[in-house]
Coordinates of C-alpha atoms in Angstrom, one line a residue:
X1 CA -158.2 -107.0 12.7
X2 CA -158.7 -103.3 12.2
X3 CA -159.6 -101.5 9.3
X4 CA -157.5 -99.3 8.0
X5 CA -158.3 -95.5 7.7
X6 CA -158.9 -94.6 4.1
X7 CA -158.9 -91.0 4.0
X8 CA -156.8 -89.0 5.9
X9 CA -157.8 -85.6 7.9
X10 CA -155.6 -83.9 4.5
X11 CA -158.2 -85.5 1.8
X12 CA -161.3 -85.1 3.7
X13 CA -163.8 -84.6 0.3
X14 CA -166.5 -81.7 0.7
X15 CA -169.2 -84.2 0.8
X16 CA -167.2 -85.3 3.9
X17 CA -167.1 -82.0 5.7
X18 CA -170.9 -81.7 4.9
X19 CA -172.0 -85.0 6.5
X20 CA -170.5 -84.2 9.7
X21 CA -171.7 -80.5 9.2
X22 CA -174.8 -82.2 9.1
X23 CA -174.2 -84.7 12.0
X24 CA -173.5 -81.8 13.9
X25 CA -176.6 -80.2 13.6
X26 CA -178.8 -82.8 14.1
X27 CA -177.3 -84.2 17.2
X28 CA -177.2 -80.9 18.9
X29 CA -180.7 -80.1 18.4
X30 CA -181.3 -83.2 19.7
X31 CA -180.6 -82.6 23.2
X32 CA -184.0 -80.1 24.3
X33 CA -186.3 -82.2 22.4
X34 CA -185.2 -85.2 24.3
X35 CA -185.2 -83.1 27.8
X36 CA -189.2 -82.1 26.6
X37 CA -189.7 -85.9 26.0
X38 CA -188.1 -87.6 29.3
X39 CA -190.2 -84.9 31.2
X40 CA -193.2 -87.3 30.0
X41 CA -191.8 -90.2 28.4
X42 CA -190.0 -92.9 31.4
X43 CA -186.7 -93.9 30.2
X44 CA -186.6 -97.3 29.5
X45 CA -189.6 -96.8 27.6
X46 CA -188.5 -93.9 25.7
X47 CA -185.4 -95.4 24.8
X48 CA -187.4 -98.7 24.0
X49 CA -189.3 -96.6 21.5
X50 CA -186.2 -95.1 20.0
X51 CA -184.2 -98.7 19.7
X52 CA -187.1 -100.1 18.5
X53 CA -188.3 -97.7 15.5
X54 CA -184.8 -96.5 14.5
X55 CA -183.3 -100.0 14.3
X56 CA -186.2 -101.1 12.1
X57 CA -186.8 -98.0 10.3
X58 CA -182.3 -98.1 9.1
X59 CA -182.4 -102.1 8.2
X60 CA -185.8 -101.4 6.0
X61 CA -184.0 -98.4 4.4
X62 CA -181.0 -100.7 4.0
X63 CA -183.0 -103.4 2.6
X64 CA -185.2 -101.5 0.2
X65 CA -182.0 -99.9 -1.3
X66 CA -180.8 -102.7 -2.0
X67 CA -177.7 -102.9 0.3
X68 CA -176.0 -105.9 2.4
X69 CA -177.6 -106.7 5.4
X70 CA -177.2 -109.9 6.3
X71 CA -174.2 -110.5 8.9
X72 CA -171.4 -112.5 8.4
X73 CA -170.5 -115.2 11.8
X74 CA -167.2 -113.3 12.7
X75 CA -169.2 -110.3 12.8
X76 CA -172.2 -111.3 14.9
X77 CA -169.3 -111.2 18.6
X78 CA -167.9 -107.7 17.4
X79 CA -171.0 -106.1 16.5
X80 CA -172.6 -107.0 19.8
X81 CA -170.0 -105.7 21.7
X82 CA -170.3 -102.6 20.1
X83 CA -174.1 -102.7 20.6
X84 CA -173.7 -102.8 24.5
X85 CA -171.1 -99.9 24.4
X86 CA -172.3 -97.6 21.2
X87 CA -176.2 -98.1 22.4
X88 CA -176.9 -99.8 25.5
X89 CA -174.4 -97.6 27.3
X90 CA -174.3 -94.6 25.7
X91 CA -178.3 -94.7 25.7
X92 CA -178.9 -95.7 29.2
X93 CA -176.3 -93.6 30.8
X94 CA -177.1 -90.5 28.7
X95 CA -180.9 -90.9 29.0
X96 CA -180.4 -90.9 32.7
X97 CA -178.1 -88.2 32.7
X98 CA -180.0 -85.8 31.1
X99 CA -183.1 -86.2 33.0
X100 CA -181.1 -85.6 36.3
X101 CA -179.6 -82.4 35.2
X102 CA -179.9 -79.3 32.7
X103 CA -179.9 -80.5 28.9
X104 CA -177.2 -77.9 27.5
X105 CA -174.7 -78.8 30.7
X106 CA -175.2 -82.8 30.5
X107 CA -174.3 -82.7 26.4
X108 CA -170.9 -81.1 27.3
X109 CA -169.9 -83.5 29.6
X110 CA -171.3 -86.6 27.1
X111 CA -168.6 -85.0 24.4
X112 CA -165.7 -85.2 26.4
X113 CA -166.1 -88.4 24.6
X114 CA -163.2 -87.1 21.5
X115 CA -160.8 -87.1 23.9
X116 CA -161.2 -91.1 25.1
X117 CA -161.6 -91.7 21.7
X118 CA -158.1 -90.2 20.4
X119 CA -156.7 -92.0 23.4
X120 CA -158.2 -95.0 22.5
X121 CA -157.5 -95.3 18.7
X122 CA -153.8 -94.0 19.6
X123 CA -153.1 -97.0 21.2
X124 CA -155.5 -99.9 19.7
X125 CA -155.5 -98.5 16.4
X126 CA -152.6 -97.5 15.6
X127 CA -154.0 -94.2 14.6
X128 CA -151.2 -91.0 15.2
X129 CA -151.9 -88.7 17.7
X130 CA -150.5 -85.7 15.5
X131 CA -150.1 -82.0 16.9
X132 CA -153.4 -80.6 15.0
X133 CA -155.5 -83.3 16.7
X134 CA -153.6 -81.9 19.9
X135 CA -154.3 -78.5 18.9
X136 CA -158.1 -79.5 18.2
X137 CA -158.4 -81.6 21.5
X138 CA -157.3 -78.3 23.7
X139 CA -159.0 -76.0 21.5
X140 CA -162.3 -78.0 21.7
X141 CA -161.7 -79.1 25.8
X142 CA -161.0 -75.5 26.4
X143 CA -164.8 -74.3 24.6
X144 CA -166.5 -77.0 26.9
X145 CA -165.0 -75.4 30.0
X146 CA -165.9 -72.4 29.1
X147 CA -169.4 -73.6 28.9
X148 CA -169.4 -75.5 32.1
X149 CA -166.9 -73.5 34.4
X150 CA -168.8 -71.4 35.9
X151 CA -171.6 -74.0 36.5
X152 CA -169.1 -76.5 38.1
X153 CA -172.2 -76.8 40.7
X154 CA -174.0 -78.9 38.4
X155 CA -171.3 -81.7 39.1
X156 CA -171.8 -80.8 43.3
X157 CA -175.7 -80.3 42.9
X158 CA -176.0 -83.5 40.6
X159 CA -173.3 -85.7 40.8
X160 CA -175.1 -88.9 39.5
X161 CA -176.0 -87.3 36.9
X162 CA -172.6 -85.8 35.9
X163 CA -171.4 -89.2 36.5
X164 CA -173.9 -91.0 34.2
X165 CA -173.3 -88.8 31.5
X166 CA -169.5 -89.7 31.7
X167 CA -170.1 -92.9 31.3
X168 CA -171.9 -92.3 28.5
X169 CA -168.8 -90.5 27.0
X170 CA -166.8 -93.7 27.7
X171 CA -168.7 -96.3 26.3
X172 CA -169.2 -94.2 23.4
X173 CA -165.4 -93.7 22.7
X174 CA -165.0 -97.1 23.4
X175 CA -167.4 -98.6 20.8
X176 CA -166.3 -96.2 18.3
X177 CA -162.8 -98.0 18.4
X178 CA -164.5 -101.1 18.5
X179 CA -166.6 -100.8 15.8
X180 CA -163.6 -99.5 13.7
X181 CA -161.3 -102.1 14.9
X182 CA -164.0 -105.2 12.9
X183 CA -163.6 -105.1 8.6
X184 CA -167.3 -105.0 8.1
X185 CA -168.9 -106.6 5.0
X186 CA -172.3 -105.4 5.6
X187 CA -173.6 -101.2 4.9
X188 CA -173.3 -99.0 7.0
X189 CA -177.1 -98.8 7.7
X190 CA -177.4 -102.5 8.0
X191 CA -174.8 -102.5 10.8
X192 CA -175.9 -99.1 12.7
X193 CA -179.6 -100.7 12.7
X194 CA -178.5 -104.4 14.3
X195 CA -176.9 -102.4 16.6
X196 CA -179.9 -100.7 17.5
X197 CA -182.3 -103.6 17.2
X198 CA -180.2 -105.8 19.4
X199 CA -179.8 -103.1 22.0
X200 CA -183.5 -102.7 22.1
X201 CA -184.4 -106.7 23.3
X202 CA -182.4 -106.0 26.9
X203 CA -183.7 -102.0 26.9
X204 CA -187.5 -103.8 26.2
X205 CA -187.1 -106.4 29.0
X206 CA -186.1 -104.0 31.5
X207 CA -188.8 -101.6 30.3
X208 CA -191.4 -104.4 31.1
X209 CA -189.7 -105.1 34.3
X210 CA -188.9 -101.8 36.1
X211 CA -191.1 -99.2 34.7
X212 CA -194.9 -99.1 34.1
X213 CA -195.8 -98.6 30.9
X214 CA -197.2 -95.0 30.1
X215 CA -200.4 -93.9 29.7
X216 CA -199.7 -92.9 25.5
X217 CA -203.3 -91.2 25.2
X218 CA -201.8 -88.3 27.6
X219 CA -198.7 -87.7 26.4
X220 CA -198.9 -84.1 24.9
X221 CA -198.6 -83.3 21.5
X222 CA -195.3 -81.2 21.8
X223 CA -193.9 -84.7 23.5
X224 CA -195.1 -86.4 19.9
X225 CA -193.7 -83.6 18.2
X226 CA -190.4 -83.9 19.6
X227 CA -190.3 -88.1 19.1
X228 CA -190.9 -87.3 15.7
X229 CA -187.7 -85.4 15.3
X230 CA -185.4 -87.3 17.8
X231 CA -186.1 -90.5 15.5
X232 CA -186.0 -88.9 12.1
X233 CA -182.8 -87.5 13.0
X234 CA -180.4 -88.5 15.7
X235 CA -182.0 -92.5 15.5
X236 CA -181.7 -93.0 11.7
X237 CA -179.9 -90.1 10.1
X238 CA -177.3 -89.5 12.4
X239 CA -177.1 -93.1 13.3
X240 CA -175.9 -93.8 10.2
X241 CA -173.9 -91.0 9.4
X242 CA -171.5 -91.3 12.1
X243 CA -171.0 -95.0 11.9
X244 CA -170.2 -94.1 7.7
X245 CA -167.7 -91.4 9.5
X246 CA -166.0 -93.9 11.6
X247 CA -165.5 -96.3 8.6
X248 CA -164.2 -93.6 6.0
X249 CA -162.2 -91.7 8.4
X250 CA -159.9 -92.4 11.2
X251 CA -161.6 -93.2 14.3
X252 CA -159.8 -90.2 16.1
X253 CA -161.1 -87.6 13.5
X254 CA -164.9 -89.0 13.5
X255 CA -164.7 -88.5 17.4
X256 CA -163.1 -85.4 17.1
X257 CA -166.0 -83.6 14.9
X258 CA -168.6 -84.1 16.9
X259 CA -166.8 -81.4 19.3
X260 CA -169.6 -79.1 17.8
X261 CA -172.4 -80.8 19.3
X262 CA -172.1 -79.3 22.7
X263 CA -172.1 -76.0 21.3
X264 CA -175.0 -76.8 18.7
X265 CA -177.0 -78.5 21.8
X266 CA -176.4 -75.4 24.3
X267 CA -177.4 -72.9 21.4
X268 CA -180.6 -75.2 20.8
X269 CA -181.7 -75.8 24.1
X270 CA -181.5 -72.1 25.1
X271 CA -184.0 -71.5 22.1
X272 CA -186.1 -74.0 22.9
X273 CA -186.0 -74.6 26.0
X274 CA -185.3 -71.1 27.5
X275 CA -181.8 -72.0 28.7
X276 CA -179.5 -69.6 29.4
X277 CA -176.9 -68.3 26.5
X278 CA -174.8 -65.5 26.7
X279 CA -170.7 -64.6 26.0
X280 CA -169.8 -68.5 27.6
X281 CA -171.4 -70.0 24.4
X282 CA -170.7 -67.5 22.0
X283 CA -166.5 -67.5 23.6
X284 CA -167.1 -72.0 23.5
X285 CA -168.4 -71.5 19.7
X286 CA -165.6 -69.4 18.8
X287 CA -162.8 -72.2 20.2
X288 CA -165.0 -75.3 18.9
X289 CA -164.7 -73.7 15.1
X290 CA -161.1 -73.4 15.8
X291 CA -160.9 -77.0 17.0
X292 CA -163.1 -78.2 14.2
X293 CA -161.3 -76.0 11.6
X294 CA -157.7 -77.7 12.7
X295 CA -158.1 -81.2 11.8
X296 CA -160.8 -80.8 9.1
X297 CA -159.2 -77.8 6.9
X298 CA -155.6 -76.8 8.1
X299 CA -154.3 -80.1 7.4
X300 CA -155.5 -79.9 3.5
X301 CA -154.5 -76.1 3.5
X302 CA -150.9 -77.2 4.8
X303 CA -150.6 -80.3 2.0
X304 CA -151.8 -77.6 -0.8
X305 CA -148.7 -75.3 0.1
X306 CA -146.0 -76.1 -2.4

């Protein structure tokens, strides 16, 4: 049965638009530290590590603060089918993805993923596709071609890695329907690090199977430095903060808001990483804002007229 959205993109509190502020950030600057890490790290093994630690480190969060983590039996079929399509696919695809092609270029084409998702939730959940979420769709389609237009090559020059890290975009937007489709009883951290912790026994097994395990005493300290933040941050903070999106919001408008991570990722690999930037990202910031700004604030700005 699905759950119901209870807030609408009109009474979205601050504290909302913060969180996903938030999400934003921390996504996007995920993107160069994973590129420095797969350029050491093999990526069953770095995504073993990631599973693994960020699925133990949200249930002992959960369980210390005193939260519901135990799962209830109708929950245990849902929650692993959105394991294999939140984690196991998203991780896998994107993880291959981004190690077959330039960091800032394989994130746009991973958050394409709003646009499955509003088609998705239109027709499983019910939810409205309304003319701002049209509005925010083209506005936030239209930054990401700006970003990737005039590198279309990349899709020539790379083509399995364009096409993993579409996959990753639809596995994504599919278990973000799923997982909104299932009344949970459990937190939200309790069910974002399940999902991680059963994603990480199949990840682990073919870890052991197809990839030698690395030699850890020469992995370089910058590689440490940037596990450090990918697991802080995109495997426990933002973990949980877009699964509490998808359960407060509707499913469409969590999907949506993560249009800024594209920008946020090319902007933070071309500081990090040397990357190019120029008037494509500053012209794709300009639209995502726009696309961001009509489904999270014109919609309360039209209610508040009398």
């Amino acid at each position: 049965m699905a759950s119901s959205p209870r807030i609408s993109a009109a009474t979205i509190p601050m504290g909302g638009v913060i969180l996903l502020a938030a999400l934003t950030l921390f996504w996007g600057g995920n993107w160069p530290f994973m590129k420095m890490a797969l350029g050491e790290i093999p990526v069953w093994w770095f995504r073993t590590i990631c599973l693994t630690v960020g699925g133990a480190s949200l249930l002992l969060i959960a369980g210390l603060s005193g939260q519901i983590t135990q799962l209830q039996r109708y929950e245990i079929k849902p929650l692993l089918a959105c394991t294999v399509l939140n984690v196991v696919g998203w991780h896998l695809f994107s993880a291959y993805g981004v190690s077959l092609m330039p960091a800032g270029r394989a994130v746009i084409i991973a958050f394409t993923m709003p646009v499955w998702a509003s088609i998705l939730s239109s027709f499983y959940l019910n939810e409205p596709l309304t003319v701002n979420k049209f509005i925010a769709l083209g506005l936030g389609m239209a930054g990401l071609a700006v970003l990737i237009g005039p590198d279309l090559w990349v899709m020539k020059e790379a083509p399995i890695g364009a096409l993993c890290m579409l996959g990753a975009a639809v596995s994504w937007a599919l278990g973000t329907v799923a997982f909104k489709r299932t009344n949970w009883t459990a937190s939200t951290s309790a069910l974002a690090g399940w999902q991680l912790v059963f994603a990480s026994i199949p990840i682990t097994i073919g870890a052991v199977l197809l990839q030698p395990m690395p030699d850890w005493s020469t992995i370089s300290p910058r590689t440490w430095y940037s596990m450090i933040y990918i697991l802080a941050f995109p495997m426990v903070f933002c973990q949980w903060a877009y699964f509490k999106s998808v359960r407060a919001f509707p499913a469409s408008l969590a999907a949506i808001s993560t249009l800024g991570i594209p920008v946020v990722g090319a902007f933070s690999s071309a500081l990090i990483l040397g990357e190019h930037i120029g008037i494509q990202e500053i012209t794709a910031l300009i639209l995502v804002c726009a696309a961001l700004g009509s489904v999270l604030l014109l919609p309360a700005l039209q209610q508040s007229k009398p």
